[in-house]
XYZ file of C-alpha atoms in Angstrom:
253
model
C -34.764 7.599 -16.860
C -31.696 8.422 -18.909
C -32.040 12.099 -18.204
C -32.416 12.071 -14.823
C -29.458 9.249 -14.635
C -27.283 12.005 -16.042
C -28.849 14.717 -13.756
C -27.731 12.511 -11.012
C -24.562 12.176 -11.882
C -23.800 15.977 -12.337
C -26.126 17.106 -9.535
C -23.981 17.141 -6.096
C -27.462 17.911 -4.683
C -29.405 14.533 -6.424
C -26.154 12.883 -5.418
C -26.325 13.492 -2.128
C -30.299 12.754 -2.195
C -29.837 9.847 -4.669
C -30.288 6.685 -2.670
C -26.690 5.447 -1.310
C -26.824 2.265 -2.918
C -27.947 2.885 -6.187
C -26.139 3.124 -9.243
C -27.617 6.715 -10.879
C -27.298 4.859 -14.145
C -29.866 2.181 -13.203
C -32.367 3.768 -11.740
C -36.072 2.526 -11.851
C -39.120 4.592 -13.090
C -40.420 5.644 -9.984
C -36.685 6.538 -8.480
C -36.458 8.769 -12.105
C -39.382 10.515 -11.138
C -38.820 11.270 -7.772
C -34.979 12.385 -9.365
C -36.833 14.615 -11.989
C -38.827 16.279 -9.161
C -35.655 17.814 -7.583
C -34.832 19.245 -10.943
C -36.175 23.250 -10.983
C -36.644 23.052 -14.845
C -38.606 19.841 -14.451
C -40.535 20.479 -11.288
C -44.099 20.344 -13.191
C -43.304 17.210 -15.096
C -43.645 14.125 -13.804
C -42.185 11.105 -15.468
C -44.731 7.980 -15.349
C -44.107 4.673 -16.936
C -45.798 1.950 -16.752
C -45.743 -2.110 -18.426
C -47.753 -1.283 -22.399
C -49.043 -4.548 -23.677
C -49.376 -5.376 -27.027
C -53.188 -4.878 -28.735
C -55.743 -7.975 -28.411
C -55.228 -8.444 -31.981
C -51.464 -8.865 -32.310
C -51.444 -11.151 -28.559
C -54.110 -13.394 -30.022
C -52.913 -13.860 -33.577
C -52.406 -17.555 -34.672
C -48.545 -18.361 -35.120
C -46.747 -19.187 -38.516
C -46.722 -22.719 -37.881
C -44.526 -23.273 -40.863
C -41.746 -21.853 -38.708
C -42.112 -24.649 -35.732
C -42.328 -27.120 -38.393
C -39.098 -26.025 -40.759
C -37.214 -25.545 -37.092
C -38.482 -29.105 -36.004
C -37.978 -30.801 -38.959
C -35.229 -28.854 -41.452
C -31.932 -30.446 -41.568
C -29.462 -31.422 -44.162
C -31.184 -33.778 -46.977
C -34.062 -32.594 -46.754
C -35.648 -29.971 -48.994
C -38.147 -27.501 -48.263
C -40.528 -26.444 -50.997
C -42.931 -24.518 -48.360
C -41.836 -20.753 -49.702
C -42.866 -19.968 -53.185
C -39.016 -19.359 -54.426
C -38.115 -19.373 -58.081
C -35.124 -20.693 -59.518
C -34.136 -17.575 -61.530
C -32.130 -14.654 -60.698
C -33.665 -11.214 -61.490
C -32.370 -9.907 -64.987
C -28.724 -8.387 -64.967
C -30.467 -5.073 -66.071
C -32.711 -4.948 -63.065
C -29.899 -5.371 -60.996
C -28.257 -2.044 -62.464
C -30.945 -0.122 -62.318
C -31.755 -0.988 -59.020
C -27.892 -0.064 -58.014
C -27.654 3.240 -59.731
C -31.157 4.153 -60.157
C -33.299 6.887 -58.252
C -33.408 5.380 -54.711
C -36.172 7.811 -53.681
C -40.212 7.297 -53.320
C -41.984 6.206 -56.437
C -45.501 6.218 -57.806
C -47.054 4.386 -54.283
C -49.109 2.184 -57.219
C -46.135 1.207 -59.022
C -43.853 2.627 -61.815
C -45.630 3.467 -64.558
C -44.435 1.611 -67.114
C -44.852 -1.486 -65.143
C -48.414 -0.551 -64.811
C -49.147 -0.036 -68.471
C -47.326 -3.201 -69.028
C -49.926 -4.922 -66.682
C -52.688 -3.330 -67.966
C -51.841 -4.744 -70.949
C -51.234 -8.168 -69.933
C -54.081 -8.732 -67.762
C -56.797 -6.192 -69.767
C -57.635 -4.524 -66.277
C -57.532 -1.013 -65.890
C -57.021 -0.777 -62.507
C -54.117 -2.195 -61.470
C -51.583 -1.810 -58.243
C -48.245 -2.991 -57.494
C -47.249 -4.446 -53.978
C -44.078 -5.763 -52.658
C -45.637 -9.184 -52.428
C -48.595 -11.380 -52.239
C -49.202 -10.894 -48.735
C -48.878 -7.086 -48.788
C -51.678 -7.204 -51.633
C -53.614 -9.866 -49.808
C -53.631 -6.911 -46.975
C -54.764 -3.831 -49.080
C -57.345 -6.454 -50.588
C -59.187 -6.663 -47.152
C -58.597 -2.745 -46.202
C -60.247 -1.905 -49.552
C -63.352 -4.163 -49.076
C -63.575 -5.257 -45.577
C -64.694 -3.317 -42.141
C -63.657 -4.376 -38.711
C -66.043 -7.419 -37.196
C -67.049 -8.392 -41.153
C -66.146 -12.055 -41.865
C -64.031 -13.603 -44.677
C -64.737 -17.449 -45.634
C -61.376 -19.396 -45.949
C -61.238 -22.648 -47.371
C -59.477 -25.739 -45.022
C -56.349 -26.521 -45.828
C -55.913 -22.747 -45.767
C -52.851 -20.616 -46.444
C -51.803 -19.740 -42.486
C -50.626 -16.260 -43.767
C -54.166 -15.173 -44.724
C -55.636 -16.404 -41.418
C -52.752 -14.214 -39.330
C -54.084 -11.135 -41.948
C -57.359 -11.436 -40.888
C -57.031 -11.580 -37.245
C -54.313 -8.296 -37.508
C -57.231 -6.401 -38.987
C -59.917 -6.918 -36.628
C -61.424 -9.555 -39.372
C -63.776 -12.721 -38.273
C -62.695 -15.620 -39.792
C -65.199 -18.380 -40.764
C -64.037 -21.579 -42.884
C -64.845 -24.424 -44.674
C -63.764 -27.485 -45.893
C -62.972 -28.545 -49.663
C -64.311 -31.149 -51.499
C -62.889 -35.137 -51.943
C -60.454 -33.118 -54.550
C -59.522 -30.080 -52.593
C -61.559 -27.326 -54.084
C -63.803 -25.074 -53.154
C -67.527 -25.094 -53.242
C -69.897 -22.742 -53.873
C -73.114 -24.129 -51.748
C -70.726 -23.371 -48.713
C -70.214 -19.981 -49.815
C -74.302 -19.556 -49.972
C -74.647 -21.260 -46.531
C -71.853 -19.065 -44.588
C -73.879 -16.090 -46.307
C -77.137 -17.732 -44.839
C -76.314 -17.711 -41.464
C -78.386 -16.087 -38.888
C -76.515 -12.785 -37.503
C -73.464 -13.350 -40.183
C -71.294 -10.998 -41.715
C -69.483 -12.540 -44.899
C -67.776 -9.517 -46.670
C -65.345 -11.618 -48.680
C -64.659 -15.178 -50.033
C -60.630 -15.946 -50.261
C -59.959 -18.535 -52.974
C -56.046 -19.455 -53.636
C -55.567 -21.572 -57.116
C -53.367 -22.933 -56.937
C -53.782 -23.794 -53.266
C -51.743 -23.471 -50.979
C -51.150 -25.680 -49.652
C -52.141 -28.352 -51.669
C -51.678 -27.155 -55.293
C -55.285 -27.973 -55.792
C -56.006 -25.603 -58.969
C -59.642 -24.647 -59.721
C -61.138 -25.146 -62.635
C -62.417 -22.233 -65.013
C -66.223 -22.752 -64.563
C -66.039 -23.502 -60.896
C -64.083 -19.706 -60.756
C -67.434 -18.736 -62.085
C -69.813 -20.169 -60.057
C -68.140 -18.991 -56.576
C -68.001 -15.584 -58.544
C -71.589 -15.873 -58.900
C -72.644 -17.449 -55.391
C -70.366 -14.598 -53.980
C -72.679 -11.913 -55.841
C -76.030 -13.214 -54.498
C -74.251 -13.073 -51.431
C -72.850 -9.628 -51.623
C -69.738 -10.463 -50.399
C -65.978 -9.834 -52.876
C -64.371 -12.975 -53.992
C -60.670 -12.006 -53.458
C -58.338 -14.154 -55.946
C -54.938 -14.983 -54.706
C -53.176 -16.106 -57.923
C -49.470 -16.060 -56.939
C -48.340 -18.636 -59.664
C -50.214 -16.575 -62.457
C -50.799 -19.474 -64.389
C -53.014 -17.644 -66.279
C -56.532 -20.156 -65.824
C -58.497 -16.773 -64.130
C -57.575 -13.775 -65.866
C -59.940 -13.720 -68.864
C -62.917 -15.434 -65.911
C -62.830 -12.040 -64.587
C -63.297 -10.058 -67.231
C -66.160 -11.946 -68.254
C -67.611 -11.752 -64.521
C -67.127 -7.516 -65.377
């Protein structure tokens, strides 16, 4: 459109073929076209457009309710602890290296130093870095997950996860927590059960989110192990590393 707006304008022929009462400069996709036609250069091109629509996926996705509610409800006096923000400020040293250190790509799995360090830490060997929970969350399912397959989460459920799941072409199944908020693993064993289902993963967040529920060592274990008979990958989102699952998986191998 902007080309043949400036063809127009140049052209005394499109001028003088141009409708009358049309600015050149606004001209709609089928007047372009019909412009672009008169053009010897452009003669075999034709210039379609037409309305694109976003994919099924992205159109159908759930909302981030948390941003109705903080718009609804946010206002001076009142204090919102939904976003997991700390208190601290990143070390002065950070901060310099970050100003007058090499701004181009890095290791796509994370420095190397940092990785040792958390290979240390956590005794894993493979370990990745991400810019944040949900970006790991994210490479979690692409790594284990196939279009169609279904992931169990757990009512109350973090609202991120389920907008993950539907981005990807995931099937989301839930179910609800016990009297205190936790997750069970005969649910996990009956989701597998069902006739024509495809569980592929089991989401567990400890602490929850979002009610801070945290779950307890040996019941990490025993949706490990229901998740196992099940074949599906129990996928741990631990974003306060509190450090209650870290030697659970180790032992789990």
């Amino acid at each position: 459109v902007a080309a043949a707006a400036s063809a127009a304008r140049c052209s005394p022929e499109l001028r003088t073929r141009a409708p009358q009462d049309r600015d050149p400069s606004r001209l709609t996709a089928e007047s372009a076209g019909a412009l672009l036609d008169l053009l010897p250069h452009t003669r075999a091109f034709r210039v379609t457009m037409r309305r694109l629509r976003p994919s099924m996926r992205a159109a159908n996705a759930s909302e981030a309710i948390v941003e109705r509610i903080i718009a609804t409800h946010l206002r001076p006096g009142i204090a919102n602890l939904a976003p997991g923000t700390a208190h601290w400020s990143p070390p002065e040293r950070l901060v310099e290296a970050a100003l007058h250190g090499d701004g181009g790509y890095g290791d796509i799995r994370g420095e190397p130093a940092l990785l040792a360090a958390l290979r240390e830490e956590h005794g894993r060997e493979h370990v990745m870095v991400t810019p944040g929970a949900n970006q790991a969350f994210v490479h979690a399912l692409l790594s284990t997950c196939d279009v169609g397959d279904e992931v169990l989460l757990w009512r109350p459920y973090y609202f991120s996860h389920l907008v993950a799941l539907q981005l990807l072409g995931l099937v989301p199944v839930f179910a609800d927590c016990d009297e205190r908020g936790l997750p069970t693993p005969g649910a996990v064993r009956a989701s597998a059960s069902r006739p024509g289902g495809r569980l592929r993963a089991v989401v567990l967040v400890s602490p929850s989110n979002p009610t801070g529920a945290v779950c307890p060592a040996e019941l990490v274990r025993e949706l490990g192990e229901a998740c196992a008979q099940a074949g599906a990958w129990l996928i741990s989102d631990e974003a306060r590393d509190m450090g209650r699952c870290g030697e659970i998986w180790g032992d789990m191998g």
